[in-house]
Short mmCIF file of C-alpha atoms in Angstrom, two decimals:
data_model
loop_
_atom_site.label_atom_id
_atom_site.label_comp_id
_atom_site.label_asym_id
_atom_site.label_seq_id
_atom_site.Cartn_x
_atom_site.Cartn_y
_atom_site.Cartn_z
CA MET A 24 -41.81 -36.14 38.94
CA ILE A 25 -43.01 -32.90 39.98
CA ARG A 26 -40.12 -30.28 40.47
CA THR A 27 -39.76 -28.28 43.61
CA MET A 28 -40.98 -24.89 41.98
CA GLU A 29 -43.88 -26.88 40.37
CA LYS A 30 -44.64 -28.13 43.89
CA ILE A 31 -44.52 -24.49 45.57
CA GLU A 32 -46.91 -23.50 42.41
CA VAL A 33 -49.31 -26.20 43.56
CA ILE A 34 -49.01 -25.20 47.38
CA LYS A 35 -49.69 -21.50 46.63
CA LEU A 36 -52.32 -22.38 44.11
CA LEU A 37 -54.39 -24.81 46.80
CA SER A 38 -53.65 -22.08 49.62
CA GLU A 39 -56.52 -20.53 48.18
CA GLU A 40 -59.52 -21.43 50.05
CA SER A 41 -61.87 -21.44 46.71
CA ARG A 42 -59.43 -23.38 44.96
CA TYR A 43 -58.92 -25.82 47.80
CA ASN A 44 -62.66 -26.70 48.10
CA ILE A 45 -62.76 -27.18 44.05
CA PHE A 46 -59.94 -29.55 44.16
CA VAL A 47 -61.66 -31.47 47.40
CA LYS A 48 -64.93 -31.96 45.10
CA LEU A 49 -62.59 -33.06 42.12
CA LEU A 50 -61.35 -35.62 44.47
CA GLU A 51 -64.66 -36.50 45.90
CA PHE A 52 -66.57 -36.90 42.67
CA GLU A 53 -65.25 -38.40 39.13
CA GLY A 54 -66.22 -35.64 36.31
CA LEU A 55 -67.64 -32.37 37.45
CA CYS A 56 -69.05 -29.59 34.88
CA ILE A 57 -68.91 -26.11 36.27
CA SER A 58 -72.56 -26.03 36.83
CA GLU A 59 -72.14 -29.00 39.69
CA LEU A 60 -69.17 -27.27 40.72
CA GLU A 61 -71.06 -24.09 41.51
CA GLY A 62 -73.77 -26.17 43.82
CA LEU A 63 -70.86 -28.03 45.74
CA VAL A 64 -68.61 -24.92 46.40
CA GLY A 65 -70.94 -21.87 46.00
CA LEU A 66 -69.00 -20.14 43.58
CA LYS A 67 -70.61 -18.36 40.42
CA GLN A 68 -69.56 -19.79 37.22
CA ALA A 69 -67.25 -16.81 35.91
CA ASN A 70 -65.13 -17.53 39.18
CA LEU A 71 -64.85 -20.77 38.70
CA SER A 72 -63.94 -20.61 35.27
CA LYS A 73 -60.96 -18.68 36.19
CA HIS A 74 -59.99 -20.95 38.81
CA MET A 75 -60.37 -23.94 36.40
CA LYS A 76 -57.93 -21.97 34.00
CA ARG A 77 -55.15 -22.06 36.98
CA PHE A 78 -55.66 -25.60 37.65
CA LYS A 79 -55.36 -26.45 33.84
CA ASP A 80 -52.25 -24.16 33.73
CA LEU A 81 -50.53 -25.96 35.87
CA ASP A 82 -51.55 -29.36 34.63
CA ILE A 83 -53.60 -30.44 37.39
CA VAL A 84 -56.96 -30.94 35.60
CA GLU A 85 -58.36 -32.62 32.57
CA SER A 86 -61.34 -31.86 30.81
CA ALA A 87 -63.68 -33.90 28.41
CA ARG A 88 -66.46 -32.32 26.62
CA THR A 89 -69.48 -34.16 25.96
CA LYS A 90 -71.87 -32.44 23.83
CA ASN A 91 -72.58 -29.02 25.25
CA MET A 92 -70.85 -30.00 28.72
CA ILE A 93 -67.25 -30.03 29.60
CA LYS A 94 -66.42 -32.09 32.69
CA TYR A 95 -63.16 -32.05 34.83
CA ASN A 96 -61.10 -34.33 36.56
CA ILE A 97 -58.02 -34.39 38.41
CA LYS A 98 -55.45 -35.90 36.23
CA ASP A 99 -54.37 -39.55 37.28
CA SER A 100 -50.73 -38.12 36.42
CA PHE A 101 -50.79 -35.39 38.77
CA LEU A 102 -52.38 -37.66 41.60
CA SER A 103 -49.61 -40.81 41.12
CA GLU A 104 -46.68 -38.02 41.08
CA ASN A 105 -47.95 -36.26 44.13
CA ILE A 106 -49.75 -38.22 46.51
CA ASP A 107 -47.51 -37.38 49.54
CA LEU A 108 -48.04 -34.00 48.73
CA ILE A 109 -51.88 -34.26 48.57
CA LYS A 110 -52.15 -36.38 51.66
CA TYR A 111 -50.11 -33.55 53.37
CA LEU A 112 -52.37 -30.88 52.10
CA MET A 113 -55.61 -32.70 53.04
CA MET A 114 -54.65 -33.15 56.80
#
C-alpha cells in the first residue's frame, strides 16, 4: 500500500497540467512511445522525457524497449494500489 507521503508526491506530480495529461493518455492507451505522446499531448520530446523521468522516479510507469522504441505504461501495481486516489483525481 502506498504511504501518505508517497500519495502526496503523486498528487503533486499530477497537479501539473502537462503531467496530468500524460497520465490520462497513458491510462487511455496501452504502451505509448514518446513520439506518440508528442502527438497526443502537444509537448516536445525533451519535455516529455523529463516528465517521464518524474513518473519513473515515483515508480508509476514502466518502460519496455523493442528495437529502437521505448513504450511506457502505467504499472499495474500502481493502479491497483491507488485506484481510489486515481478515481478522485480523475473527477
